[in-house]
Amino acid sequence: RKEVEQDPGPFNVPEGATVAFNCTYSNSASQSFFWYRQDCRKEPKLLMSVYSSGNEDGRFTAQLNRASQYISLLIRDSKLSDSATYLCAVNHRNTGKLIFGQGTTLQVKP
Amino acid sequence: DTEVTQTPKHLVMGMTNKKSLKCEQHMGHRAMYWYKQKAKKPPELMFVYSYEKLSINESVPSRFSPECPNSSLLNLHLHALQPEDSALYLCASSLTPDWSQPQHFGDGTRLSIL
């Protein structure tokens, strides 16, 4: 079993839709959580850190559920420009190593 | 625009060549990282430098040799690479090596081994 797992998708949604991705992690020592966005043949760009209390940045909302060991990303009012691969990443207190999920591909259609 | 700069953007080399990848950041970050990413896969950690000292080597073959000349620069020296080493090589940095700090990536060097 992979340490960080995501549904690879693709998720095909119309413009304006709300879409949610989940990411599960298996190591309970995981302490920091992040969502990155990666466009085709580009570098990962930090989208947001995920805090225990949940956090929102415009149309994007991230949540952390430690009991069930997953993080989520909600995108409201999807835009064509949101089409990308969304990578969750988990960092461990013990190792300081950032572990990525395999990414979820989102395609927003007109 | 990314604040972590990588050069070159593309590199094609033969298996007997020696080349170096360079990474630079001027954000005052004290942790720097090398990742390897194959197509349709997530980035995989190779090395971590913490305050200019190598702190993590993820059992990377010796044909990859990292170097951190100062707090702003990170190099990856390549020698006798194999075709399977063809990938996108990403440099990243974070304010400190603390696990809570997000990492910021450069736009990568796309490496092809002939």
mmCIF file of C-alpha atoms in Angstrom:
data_model
loop_
_atom_site.group_PDB
_atom_site.id
_atom_site.type_symbol
_atom_site.label_atom_id
_atom_site.label_comp_id
_atom_site.label_asym_id
_atom_site.label_seq_id
_atom_site.Cartn_x
_atom_site.Cartn_y
_atom_site.Cartn_z
ATOM 1 C CA ARG A 1 0.000 0.000 0.000
ATOM 2 C CA LYS A 2 1.305 3.458 -0.921
ATOM 3 C CA GLU A 3 1.940 5.844 1.935
ATOM 4 C CA VAL A 4 -0.099 8.608 0.282
ATOM 5 C CA GLU A 5 -2.942 7.669 -2.044
ATOM 6 C CA GLN A 6 -5.108 9.646 -4.411
ATOM 7 C CA ASP A 7 -7.672 8.699 -7.013
ATOM 8 C CA PRO A 8 -5.846 9.473 -10.280
ATOM 9 C CA GLY A 9 -9.112 10.350 -12.069
ATOM 10 C CA PRO A 10 -9.479 11.989 -14.485
ATOM 11 C CA PHE A 11 -12.298 14.036 -13.066
ATOM 12 C CA ASN A 12 -14.187 15.616 -15.971
ATOM 13 C CA VAL A 13 -16.471 18.418 -14.821
ATOM 14 C CA PRO A 14 -18.303 21.301 -16.513
ATOM 15 C CA GLU A 15 -17.392 24.905 -15.852
ATOM 16 C CA GLY A 16 -19.002 26.190 -12.699
ATOM 17 C CA ALA A 17 -19.157 22.780 -11.037
ATOM 18 C CA THR A 18 -17.944 22.004 -7.550
ATOM 19 C CA VAL A 19 -15.435 19.185 -7.335
ATOM 20 C CA ALA A 20 -13.724 17.534 -4.382
ATOM 21 C CA PHE A 21 -10.622 15.386 -4.139
ATOM 22 C CA ASN A 22 -9.542 13.229 -1.254
ATOM 23 C CA CYS A 23 -6.075 12.052 -0.305
ATOM 24 C CA THR A 24 -5.424 9.373 2.293
ATOM 25 C CA TYR A 25 -2.207 8.844 4.212
ATOM 26 C CA SER A 26 -1.139 5.798 6.152
ATOM 27 C CA ASN A 27 1.567 7.110 8.493
ATOM 28 C CA SER A 28 0.092 8.528 11.680
ATOM 29 C CA ALA A 29 3.370 10.436 12.233
ATOM 30 C CA SER A 30 2.415 12.676 9.336
ATOM 31 C CA GLN A 31 2.283 16.234 10.553
ATOM 32 C CA SER A 32 2.134 18.666 7.664
ATOM 33 C CA PHE A 33 -0.099 18.544 4.654
ATOM 34 C CA PHE A 34 -0.086 20.440 1.390
ATOM 35 C CA TRP A 35 -1.878 20.635 -1.925
ATOM 36 C CA TYR A 36 0.148 21.357 -5.038
ATOM 37 C CA ARG A 37 -1.054 22.013 -8.562
ATOM 38 C CA GLN A 38 0.978 20.759 -11.514
ATOM 39 C CA ASP A 39 0.283 21.691 -15.112
ATOM 40 C CA CYS A 40 1.480 19.434 -17.914
ATOM 41 C CA ARG A 41 5.286 19.532 -18.218
ATOM 42 C CA LYS A 42 5.550 22.195 -15.515
ATOM 43 C CA GLU A 43 6.719 22.204 -11.934
ATOM 44 C CA PRO A 44 4.428 21.634 -8.934
ATOM 45 C CA LYS A 45 3.162 24.926 -7.538
ATOM 46 C CA LEU A 46 2.057 25.215 -3.934
ATOM 47 C CA LEU A 47 -1.694 25.716 -3.845
ATOM 48 C CA MET A 48 -2.210 25.727 -0.112
ATOM 49 C CA SER A 49 -1.060 24.294 3.154
ATOM 50 C CA VAL A 50 -3.695 22.320 5.035
ATOM 51 C CA TYR A 51 -4.294 23.223 8.663
ATOM 52 C CA SER A 52 -6.109 21.256 11.328
ATOM 53 C CA SER A 53 -8.898 23.805 11.466
ATOM 54 C CA GLY A 54 -9.346 23.751 7.711
ATOM 55 C CA ASN A 55 -8.562 26.692 5.496
ATOM 56 C CA GLU A 56 -10.009 28.528 2.540
ATOM 57 C CA ASP A 57 -8.428 30.557 -0.227
ATOM 58 C CA GLY A 58 -10.983 31.999 -2.606
ATOM 59 C CA ARG A 59 -12.698 29.134 -4.407
ATOM 60 C CA PHE A 60 -10.448 26.531 -2.778
ATOM 61 C CA THR A 61 -11.078 24.888 0.590
ATOM 62 C CA ALA A 62 -8.782 22.354 2.235
ATOM 63 C CA GLN A 63 -9.734 20.115 5.136
ATOM 64 C CA LEU A 64 -7.800 17.706 7.338
ATOM 65 C CA ASN A 65 -9.338 14.713 9.092
ATOM 66 C CA ARG A 66 -6.697 13.218 11.373
ATOM 67 C CA ALA A 67 -8.972 10.540 12.799
ATOM 68 C CA SER A 68 -9.601 9.070 9.346
ATOM 69 C CA GLN A 69 -6.212 10.119 8.015
ATOM 70 C CA TYR A 70 -7.244 12.017 4.940
ATOM 71 C CA ILE A 71 -7.110 15.505 3.520
ATOM 72 C CA SER A 72 -9.493 16.986 1.006
ATOM 73 C CA LEU A 73 -9.549 19.786 -1.526
ATOM 74 C CA LEU A 74 -12.800 21.395 -2.640
ATOM 75 C CA ILE A 75 -12.905 23.611 -5.701
ATOM 76 C CA ARG A 76 -16.034 25.704 -6.185
ATOM 77 C CA ASP A 77 -17.164 27.355 -9.419
ATOM 78 C CA SER A 78 -14.597 25.484 -11.524
ATOM 79 C CA LYS A 79 -12.819 27.426 -14.260
ATOM 80 C CA LEU A 80 -11.244 26.096 -17.423
ATOM 81 C CA SER A 81 -7.911 27.253 -15.997
ATOM 82 C CA ASP A 82 -8.320 24.896 -13.044
ATOM 83 C CA SER A 83 -7.557 21.967 -15.366
ATOM 84 C CA ALA A 84 -4.362 20.436 -13.985
ATOM 85 C CA THR A 85 -3.059 17.614 -11.811
ATOM 86 C CA TYR A 86 -3.522 18.149 -8.088
ATOM 87 C CA LEU A 87 -0.911 16.540 -5.865
ATOM 88 C CA CYS A 88 -1.305 16.092 -2.158
ATOM 89 C CA ALA A 89 1.883 15.996 -0.107
ATOM 90 C CA VAL A 90 2.547 14.865 3.433
ATOM 91 C CA ASN A 91 5.524 15.658 5.627
ATOM 92 C CA HIS A 92 6.637 13.692 8.642
ATOM 93 C CA ARG A 93 7.827 15.185 11.871
ATOM 94 C CA ASN A 94 10.356 12.406 12.238
ATOM 95 C CA THR A 95 11.979 12.538 8.820
ATOM 96 C CA GLY A 96 11.162 15.902 7.311
ATOM 97 C CA LYS A 97 10.558 14.130 4.013
ATOM 98 C CA LEU A 98 7.771 15.315 1.742
ATOM 99 C CA ILE A 99 5.850 12.382 0.277
ATOM 100 C CA PHE A 100 3.569 12.987 -2.676
ATOM 101 C CA GLY A 101 0.469 11.199 -3.770
ATOM 102 C CA GLN A 102 0.285 10.191 -7.411
ATOM 103 C CA GLY A 103 -1.942 13.135 -8.249
ATOM 104 C CA THR A 104 -5.542 13.600 -9.372
ATOM 105 C CA THR A 105 -6.178 14.946 -12.855
ATOM 106 C CA LEU A 106 -8.953 17.492 -13.285
ATOM 107 C CA GLN A 107 -10.367 18.466 -16.663
ATOM 108 C CA VAL A 108 -12.842 21.326 -16.657
ATOM 109 C CA LYS A 109 -14.936 21.411 -19.836
ATOM 110 C CA PRO A 110 -16.780 24.399 -21.323
ATOM 111 C CA ASP B 1 7.255 33.274 -11.988
ATOM 112 C CA THR B 2 9.083 30.785 -9.801
ATOM 113 C CA GLU B 3 11.594 32.164 -7.298
ATOM 114 C CA VAL B 4 13.681 29.034 -7.556
ATOM 115 C CA THR B 5 15.696 29.150 -10.778
ATOM 116 C CA GLN B 6 17.016 26.045 -12.473
ATOM 117 C CA THR B 7 19.414 25.778 -15.393
ATOM 118 C CA PRO B 8 19.506 24.425 -17.978
ATOM 119 C CA LYS B 9 15.809 23.956 -18.833
ATOM 120 C CA HIS B 10 16.624 21.054 -21.137
ATOM 121 C CA LEU B 11 19.660 18.783 -21.315
ATOM 122 C CA VAL B 12 20.493 15.948 -23.658
ATOM 123 C CA MET B 13 23.584 13.949 -22.839
ATOM 124 C CA GLY B 14 25.250 10.697 -23.666
ATOM 125 C CA MET B 15 25.927 8.018 -21.109
ATOM 126 C CA THR B 16 29.610 8.897 -20.893
ATOM 127 C CA ASN B 17 29.160 12.648 -20.474
ATOM 128 C CA LYS B 18 29.584 14.706 -17.335
ATOM 129 C CA LYS B 19 27.182 17.569 -16.784
ATOM 130 C CA SER B 20 25.776 19.592 -13.916
ATOM 131 C CA LEU B 21 22.336 20.904 -13.064
ATOM 132 C CA LYS B 22 22.123 24.176 -11.191
ATOM 133 C CA CYS B 23 19.575 25.613 -8.827
ATOM 134 C CA GLU B 24 19.480 29.044 -7.243
ATOM 135 C CA GLN B 25 17.187 30.802 -4.798
ATOM 136 C CA HIS B 26 17.484 34.193 -3.131
ATOM 137 C CA MET B 27 14.650 33.886 -0.652
ATOM 138 C CA GLY B 28 16.966 33.177 2.276
ATOM 139 C CA HIS B 29 15.766 29.598 2.440
ATOM 140 C CA ARG B 30 18.064 27.270 4.369
ATOM 141 C CA ALA B 31 16.794 23.936 3.090
ATOM 142 C CA MET B 32 17.148 22.809 -0.506
ATOM 143 C CA TYR B 33 16.036 19.636 -2.219
ATOM 144 C CA TRP B 34 16.489 17.601 -5.382
ATOM 145 C CA TYR B 35 13.587 15.561 -6.743
ATOM 146 C CA LYS B 36 13.252 13.297 -9.765
ATOM 147 C CA GLN B 37 9.928 13.058 -11.597
ATOM 148 C CA LYS B 38 9.081 10.559 -14.321
ATOM 149 C CA ALA B 39 6.125 11.066 -16.625
ATOM 150 C CA LYS B 40 2.726 10.634 -14.944
ATOM 151 C CA LYS B 41 4.398 9.954 -11.584
ATOM 152 C CA PRO B 42 4.794 12.160 -8.520
ATOM 153 C CA PRO B 43 8.120 13.772 -7.615
ATOM 154 C CA GLU B 44 10.460 11.470 -5.707
ATOM 155 C CA LEU B 45 12.902 12.879 -3.196
ATOM 156 C CA MET B 46 16.599 12.378 -3.942
ATOM 157 C CA PHE B 47 18.570 14.650 -1.602
ATOM 158 C CA VAL B 48 17.999 17.186 1.154
ATOM 159 C CA TYR B 49 20.439 19.904 2.182
ATOM 160 C CA SER B 50 19.862 21.498 5.540
ATOM 161 C CA TYR B 51 21.934 24.603 6.301
ATOM 162 C CA GLU B 52 24.291 23.667 3.469
ATOM 163 C CA LYS B 53 24.881 20.162 4.791
ATOM 164 C CA LEU B 54 23.587 16.986 3.215
ATOM 165 C CA SER B 55 20.987 15.608 5.594
ATOM 166 C CA ILE B 56 19.106 13.062 3.487
ATOM 167 C CA ASN B 57 20.274 10.851 0.626
ATOM 168 C CA GLU B 58 17.473 8.579 -0.529
ATOM 169 C CA SER B 59 19.846 5.804 -1.589
ATOM 170 C CA VAL B 60 20.538 7.598 -4.841
ATOM 171 C CA PRO B 61 23.160 5.974 -7.123
ATOM 172 C CA SER B 62 26.592 7.568 -6.946
ATOM 173 C CA ARG B 63 26.354 8.686 -10.560
ATOM 174 C CA PHE B 64 24.328 11.557 -9.064
ATOM 175 C CA SER B 65 26.456 13.800 -6.854
ATOM 176 C CA PRO B 66 24.903 16.786 -5.099
ATOM 177 C CA GLU B 67 26.757 19.859 -3.956
ATOM 178 C CA CYS B 68 25.706 22.923 -1.991
ATOM 179 C CA PRO B 69 28.391 25.614 -2.416
ATOM 180 C CA ASN B 70 26.454 28.172 -0.367
ATOM 181 C CA SER B 71 23.015 28.828 1.020
ATOM 182 C CA SER B 72 21.670 30.076 -2.314
ATOM 183 C CA LEU B 73 23.060 27.462 -4.666
ATOM 184 C CA LEU B 74 22.509 23.769 -5.196
ATOM 185 C CA ASN B 75 24.155 21.674 -7.880
ATOM 186 C CA LEU B 76 23.601 18.151 -9.094
ATOM 187 C CA HIS B 77 26.598 16.650 -10.861
ATOM 188 C CA LEU B 78 25.840 13.905 -13.343
ATOM 189 C CA HIS B 79 28.233 11.254 -14.626
ATOM 190 C CA ALA B 80 27.749 8.005 -16.517
ATOM 191 C CA LEU B 81 23.972 8.191 -16.438
ATOM 192 C CA GLN B 82 21.694 5.483 -17.763
ATOM 193 C CA PRO B 83 18.720 5.867 -20.142
ATOM 194 C CA GLU B 84 16.347 5.215 -17.234
ATOM 195 C CA ASP B 85 17.666 8.395 -15.594
ATOM 196 C CA SER B 86 15.812 10.437 -18.211
ATOM 197 C CA ALA B 87 13.301 12.494 -16.232
ATOM 198 C CA LEU B 88 12.369 15.956 -14.995
ATOM 199 C CA TYR B 89 14.747 17.012 -12.204
ATOM 200 C CA LEU B 90 13.205 19.457 -9.796
ATOM 201 C CA CYS B 91 14.912 21.623 -7.228
ATOM 202 C CA ALA B 92 12.938 22.948 -4.280
ATOM 203 C CA SER B 93 13.616 25.098 -1.247
ATOM 204 C CA SER B 94 11.960 25.853 2.064
ATOM 205 C CA LEU B 95 12.574 28.495 4.681
ATOM 206 C CA THR B 96 13.962 25.910 7.092
ATOM 207 C CA PRO B 97 14.162 22.113 6.995
ATOM 208 C CA ASP B 98 11.343 22.009 9.521
ATOM 209 C CA TRP B 99 8.635 19.583 8.481
ATOM 210 C CA SER B 100 5.974 22.274 8.738
ATOM 211 C CA GLN B 101 7.493 24.470 6.041
ATOM 212 C CA PRO B 102 6.095 24.246 2.510
ATOM 213 C CA GLN B 103 8.550 23.595 -0.295
ATOM 214 C CA HIS B 104 8.704 25.790 -3.388
ATOM 215 C CA PHE B 105 9.797 24.250 -6.656
ATOM 216 C CA GLY B 106 11.850 25.495 -9.553
ATOM 217 C CA ASP B 107 10.604 24.827 -13.077
ATOM 218 C CA GLY B 108 12.929 21.897 -13.509
ATOM 219 C CA THR B 109 15.511 20.528 -15.913
ATOM 220 C CA ARG B 110 14.204 18.050 -18.443
ATOM 221 C CA LEU B 111 16.989 15.523 -18.889
ATOM 222 C CA SER B 112 17.287 13.032 -21.724
ATOM 223 C CA ILE B 113 19.991 10.362 -21.752
ATOM 224 C CA LEU B 114 20.877 8.951 -25.148
#
